Structure formats: C-alpha cells, structure tokens
PDB file of C-alpha atoms in Angstrom:
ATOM      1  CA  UNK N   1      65.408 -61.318  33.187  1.00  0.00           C
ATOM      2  CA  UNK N   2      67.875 -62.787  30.881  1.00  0.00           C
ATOM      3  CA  UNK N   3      64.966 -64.619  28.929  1.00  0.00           C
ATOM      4  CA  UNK N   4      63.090 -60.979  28.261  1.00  0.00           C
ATOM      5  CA  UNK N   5      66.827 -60.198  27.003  1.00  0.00           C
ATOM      6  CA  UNK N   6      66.926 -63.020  24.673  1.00  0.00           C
ATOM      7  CA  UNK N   7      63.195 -62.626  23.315  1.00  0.00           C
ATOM      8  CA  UNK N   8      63.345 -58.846  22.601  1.00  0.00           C
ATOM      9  CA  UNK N   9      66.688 -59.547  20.974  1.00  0.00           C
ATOM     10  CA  UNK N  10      65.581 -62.560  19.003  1.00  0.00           C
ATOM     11  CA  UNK N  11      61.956 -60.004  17.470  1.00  0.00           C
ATOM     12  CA  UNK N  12      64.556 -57.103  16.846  1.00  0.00           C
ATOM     13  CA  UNK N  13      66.453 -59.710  14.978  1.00  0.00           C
ATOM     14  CA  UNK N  14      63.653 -61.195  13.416  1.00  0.00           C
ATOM     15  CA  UNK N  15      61.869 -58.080  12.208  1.00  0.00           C
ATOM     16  CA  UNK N  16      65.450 -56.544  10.801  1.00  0.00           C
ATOM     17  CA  UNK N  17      65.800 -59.071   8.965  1.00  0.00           C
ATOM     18  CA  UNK N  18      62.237 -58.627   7.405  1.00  0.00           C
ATOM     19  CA  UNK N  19      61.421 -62.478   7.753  1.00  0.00           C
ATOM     20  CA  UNK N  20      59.853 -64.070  10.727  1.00  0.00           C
ATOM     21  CA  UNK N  21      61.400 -66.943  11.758  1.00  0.00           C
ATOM     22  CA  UNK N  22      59.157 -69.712  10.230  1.00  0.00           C
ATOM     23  CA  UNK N  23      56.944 -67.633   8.301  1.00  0.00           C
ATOM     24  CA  UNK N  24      56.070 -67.280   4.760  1.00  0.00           C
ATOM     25  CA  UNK N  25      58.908 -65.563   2.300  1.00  0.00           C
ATOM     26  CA  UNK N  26      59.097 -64.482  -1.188  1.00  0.00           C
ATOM     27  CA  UNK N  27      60.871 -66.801  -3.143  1.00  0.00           C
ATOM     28  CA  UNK N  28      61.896 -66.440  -6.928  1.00  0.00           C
ATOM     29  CA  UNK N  29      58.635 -67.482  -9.431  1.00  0.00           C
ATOM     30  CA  UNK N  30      61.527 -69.981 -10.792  1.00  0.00           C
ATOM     31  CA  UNK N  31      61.936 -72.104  -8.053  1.00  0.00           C
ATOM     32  CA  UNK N  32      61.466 -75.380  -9.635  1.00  0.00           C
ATOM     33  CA  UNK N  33      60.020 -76.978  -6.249  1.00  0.00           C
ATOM     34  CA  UNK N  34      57.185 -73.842  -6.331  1.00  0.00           C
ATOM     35  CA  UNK N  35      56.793 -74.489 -10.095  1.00  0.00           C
ATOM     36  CA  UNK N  36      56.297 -78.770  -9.698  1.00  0.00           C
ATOM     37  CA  UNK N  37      53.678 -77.004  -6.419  1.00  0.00           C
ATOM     38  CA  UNK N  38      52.048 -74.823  -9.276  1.00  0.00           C
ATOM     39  CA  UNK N  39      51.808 -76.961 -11.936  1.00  0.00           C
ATOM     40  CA  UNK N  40      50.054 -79.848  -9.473  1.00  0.00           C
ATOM     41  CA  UNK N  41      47.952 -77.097  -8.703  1.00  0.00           C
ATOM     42  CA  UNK N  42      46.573 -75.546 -11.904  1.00  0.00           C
ATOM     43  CA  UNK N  43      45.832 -79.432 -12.646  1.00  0.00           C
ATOM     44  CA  UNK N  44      43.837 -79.926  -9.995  1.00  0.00           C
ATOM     45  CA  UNK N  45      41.812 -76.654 -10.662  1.00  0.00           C
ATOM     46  CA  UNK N  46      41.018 -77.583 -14.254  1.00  0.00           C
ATOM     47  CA  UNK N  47      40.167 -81.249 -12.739  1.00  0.00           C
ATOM     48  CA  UNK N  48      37.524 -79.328 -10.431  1.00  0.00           C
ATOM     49  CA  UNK N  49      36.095 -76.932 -12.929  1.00  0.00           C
ATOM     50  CA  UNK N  50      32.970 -77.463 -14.492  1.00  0.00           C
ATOM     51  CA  UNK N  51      34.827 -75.756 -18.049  1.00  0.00           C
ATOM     52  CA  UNK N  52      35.527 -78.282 -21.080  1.00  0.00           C
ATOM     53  CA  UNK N  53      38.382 -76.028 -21.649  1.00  0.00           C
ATOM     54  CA  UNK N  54      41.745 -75.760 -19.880  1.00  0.00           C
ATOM     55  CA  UNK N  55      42.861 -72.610 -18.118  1.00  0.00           C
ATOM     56  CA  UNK N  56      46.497 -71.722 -17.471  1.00  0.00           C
ATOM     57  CA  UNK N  57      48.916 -69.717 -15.691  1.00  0.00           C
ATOM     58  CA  UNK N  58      49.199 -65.874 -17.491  1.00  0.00           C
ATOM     59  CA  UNK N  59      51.132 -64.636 -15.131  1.00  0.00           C
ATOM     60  CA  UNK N  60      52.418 -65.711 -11.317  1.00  0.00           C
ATOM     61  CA  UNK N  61      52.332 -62.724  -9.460  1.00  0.00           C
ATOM     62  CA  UNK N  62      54.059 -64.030  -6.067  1.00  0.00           C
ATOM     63  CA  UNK N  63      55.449 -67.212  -4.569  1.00  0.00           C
ATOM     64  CA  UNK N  64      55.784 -67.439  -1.389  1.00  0.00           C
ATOM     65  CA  UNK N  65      57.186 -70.337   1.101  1.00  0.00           C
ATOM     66  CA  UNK N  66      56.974 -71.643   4.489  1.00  0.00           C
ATOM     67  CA  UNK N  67      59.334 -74.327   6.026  1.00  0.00           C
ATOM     68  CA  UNK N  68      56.629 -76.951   8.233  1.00  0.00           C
ATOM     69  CA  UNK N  69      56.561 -80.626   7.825  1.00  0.00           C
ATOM     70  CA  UNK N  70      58.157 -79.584   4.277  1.00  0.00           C
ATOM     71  CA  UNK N  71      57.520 -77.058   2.432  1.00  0.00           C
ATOM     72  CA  UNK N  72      53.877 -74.652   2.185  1.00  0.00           C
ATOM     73  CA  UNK N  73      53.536 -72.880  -0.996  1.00  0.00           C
ATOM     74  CA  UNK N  74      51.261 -69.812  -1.497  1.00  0.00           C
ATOM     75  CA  UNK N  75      50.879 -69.310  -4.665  1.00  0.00           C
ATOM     76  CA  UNK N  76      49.262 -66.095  -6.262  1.00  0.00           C
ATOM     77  CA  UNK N  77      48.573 -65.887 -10.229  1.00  0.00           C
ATOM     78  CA  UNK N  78      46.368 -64.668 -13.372  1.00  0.00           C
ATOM     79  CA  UNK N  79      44.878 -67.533 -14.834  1.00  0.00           C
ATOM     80  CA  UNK N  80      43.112 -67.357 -18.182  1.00  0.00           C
ATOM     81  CA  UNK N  81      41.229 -69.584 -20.270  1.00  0.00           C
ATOM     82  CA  UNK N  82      42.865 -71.724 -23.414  1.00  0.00           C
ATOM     83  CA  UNK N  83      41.559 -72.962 -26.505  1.00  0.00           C
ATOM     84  CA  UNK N  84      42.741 -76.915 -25.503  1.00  0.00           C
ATOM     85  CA  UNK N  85      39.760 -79.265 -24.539  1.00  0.00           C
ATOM     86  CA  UNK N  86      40.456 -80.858 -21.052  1.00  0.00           C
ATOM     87  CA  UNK N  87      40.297 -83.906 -22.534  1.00  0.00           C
ATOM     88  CA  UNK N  88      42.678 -83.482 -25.359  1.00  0.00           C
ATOM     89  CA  UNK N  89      46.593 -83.991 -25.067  1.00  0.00           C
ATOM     90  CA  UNK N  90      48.029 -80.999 -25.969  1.00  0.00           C
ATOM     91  CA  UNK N  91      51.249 -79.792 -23.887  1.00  0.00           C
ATOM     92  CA  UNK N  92      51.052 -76.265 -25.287  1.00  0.00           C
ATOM     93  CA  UNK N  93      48.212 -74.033 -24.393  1.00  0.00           C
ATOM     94  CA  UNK N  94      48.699 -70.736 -24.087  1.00  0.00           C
ATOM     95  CA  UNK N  95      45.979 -68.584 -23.225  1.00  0.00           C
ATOM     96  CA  UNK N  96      43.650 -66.891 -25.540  1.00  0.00           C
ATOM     97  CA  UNK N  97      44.744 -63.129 -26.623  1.00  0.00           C
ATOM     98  CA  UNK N  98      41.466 -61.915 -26.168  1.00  0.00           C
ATOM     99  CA  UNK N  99      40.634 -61.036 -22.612  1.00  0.00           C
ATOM    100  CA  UNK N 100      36.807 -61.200 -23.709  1.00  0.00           C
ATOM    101  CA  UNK N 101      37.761 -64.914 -24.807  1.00  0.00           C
ATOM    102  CA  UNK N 102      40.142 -65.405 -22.025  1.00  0.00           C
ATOM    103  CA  UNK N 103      38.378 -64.427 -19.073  1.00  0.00           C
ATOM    104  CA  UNK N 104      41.050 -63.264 -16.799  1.00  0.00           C
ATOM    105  CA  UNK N 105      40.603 -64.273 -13.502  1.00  0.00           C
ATOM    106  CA  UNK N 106      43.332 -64.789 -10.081  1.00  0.00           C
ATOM    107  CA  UNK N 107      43.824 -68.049  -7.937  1.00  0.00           C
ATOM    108  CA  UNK N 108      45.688 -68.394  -4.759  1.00  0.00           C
ATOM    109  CA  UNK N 109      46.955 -71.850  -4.252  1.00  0.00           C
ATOM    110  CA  UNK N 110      48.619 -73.271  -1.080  1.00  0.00           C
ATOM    111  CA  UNK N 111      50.245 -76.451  -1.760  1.00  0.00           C
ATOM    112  CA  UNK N 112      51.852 -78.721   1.019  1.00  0.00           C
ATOM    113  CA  UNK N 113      54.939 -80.565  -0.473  1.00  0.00           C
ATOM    114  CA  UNK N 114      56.579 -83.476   1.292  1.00  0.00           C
ATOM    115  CA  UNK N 115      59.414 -84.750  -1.266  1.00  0.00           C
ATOM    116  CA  UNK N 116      61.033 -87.124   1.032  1.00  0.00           C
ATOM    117  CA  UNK N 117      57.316 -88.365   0.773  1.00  0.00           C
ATOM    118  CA  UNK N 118      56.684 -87.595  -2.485  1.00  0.00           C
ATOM    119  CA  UNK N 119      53.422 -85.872  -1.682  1.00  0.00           C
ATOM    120  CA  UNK N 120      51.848 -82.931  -2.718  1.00  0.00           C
ATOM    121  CA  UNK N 121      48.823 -81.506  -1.335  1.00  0.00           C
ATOM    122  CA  UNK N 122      46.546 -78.450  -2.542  1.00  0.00           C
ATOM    123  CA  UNK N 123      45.385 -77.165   0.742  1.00  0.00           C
ATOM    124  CA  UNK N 124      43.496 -74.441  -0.572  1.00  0.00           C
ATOM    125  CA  UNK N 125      42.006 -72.779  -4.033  1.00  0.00           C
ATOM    126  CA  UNK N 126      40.960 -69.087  -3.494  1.00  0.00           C
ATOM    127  CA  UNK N 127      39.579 -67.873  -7.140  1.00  0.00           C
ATOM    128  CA  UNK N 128      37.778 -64.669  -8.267  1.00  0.00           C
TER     129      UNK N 128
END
C-alpha cells in the first residue's frame, strides 16, 4: 500500500511541478552548453547539404534539455540561407534579407553531449 502512496505522491509532485522527472525542459536559448550543441549542429547540416552556400540560424525558437548519459539537446530553429560559400572562411554570415533569397526553412536538432567525454553527437536532423 505504502508504495501506491509513494507513486501517486511522487506523479502529483512531478506534474505540479510541470517537469517530469528526467524529461525534456525548456532551457534559456543562451545556455552556452545548448549553443556549443547548436553550433556543432548547424555545421554538420551545411556539411550534409548538397548547397554551395552556408545556411544559418535566424532565429532558435526553443531549447530544450534532457539529463541521460549527459546531456540531450532538442533543438528547434529558422534557418535561412547566406551569401558565404561553404568553402570560404568567413565567420560572419548573416542570412540574406530577402526571404525569396533566403529560403526560410525550420530544423530540429537533437544533439547528445558528453563533456566529461568531450563528445558531441547529432542524433537527429528533422528539416522542412
């Protein structure tokens, strides 16, 4: 009986709280852990992508993490396309102005980070 107790109480908790324990929760777009996650994932989009051109981050729309073996990002932004070659060095590249140019489009990225390890991992690329 007593365990029935302690799981009803521990799901009341859980759900007043508005976080499962262990699942996904927002976190601020500024977290510089989900930004390194984001960053190592936009590169490995452009690496994938048949374009000659770079596309960037317009806007992050959520973060989200998970504690696991580490840290699991999900990562939801606007991405847009950029007048920098993929080949070319250039730090700066914001995205073009014009949407007809730019191409708006949005990515989910889950990234597995393991600093102790330092490992990242993109575990999945959802883009539309």
């Amino acid at each position: 009986m007593w365990k029935v107790v302690f799981l009803l109480l521990t799901a009341v908790l859980a759900v007043g709280l508005g976080n499962m324990v262990g699942g996904f929760r927002d976190i601020d777009s500024n977290n510089a852990s989900a930004l390194s996650a984001l960053n190592f994932a936009v590169t490995r989009h452009n690496r994938g992508s048949n374009d000659a051109y770079r596309s960037e981050v317009q806007e992050v729309v959520r973060v989200q993490s998970q504690v696991v073996s580490g840290v699991k990002y999900v990562i939801t932004v606007k991405m847009g396309k950029t007048n920098c070659r993929k080949d070319g060095t250039n730090e700066h590249c914001p995205v073009l102005a014009d949407p007809n140019l730019a191409k708006p489009y949005s990515c989910v990225f889950t990234v597995w980070s393991q600093p102790w390890m330092s490992s990242l991992q993109l575990m999945k690329e959802e883009c539309n």
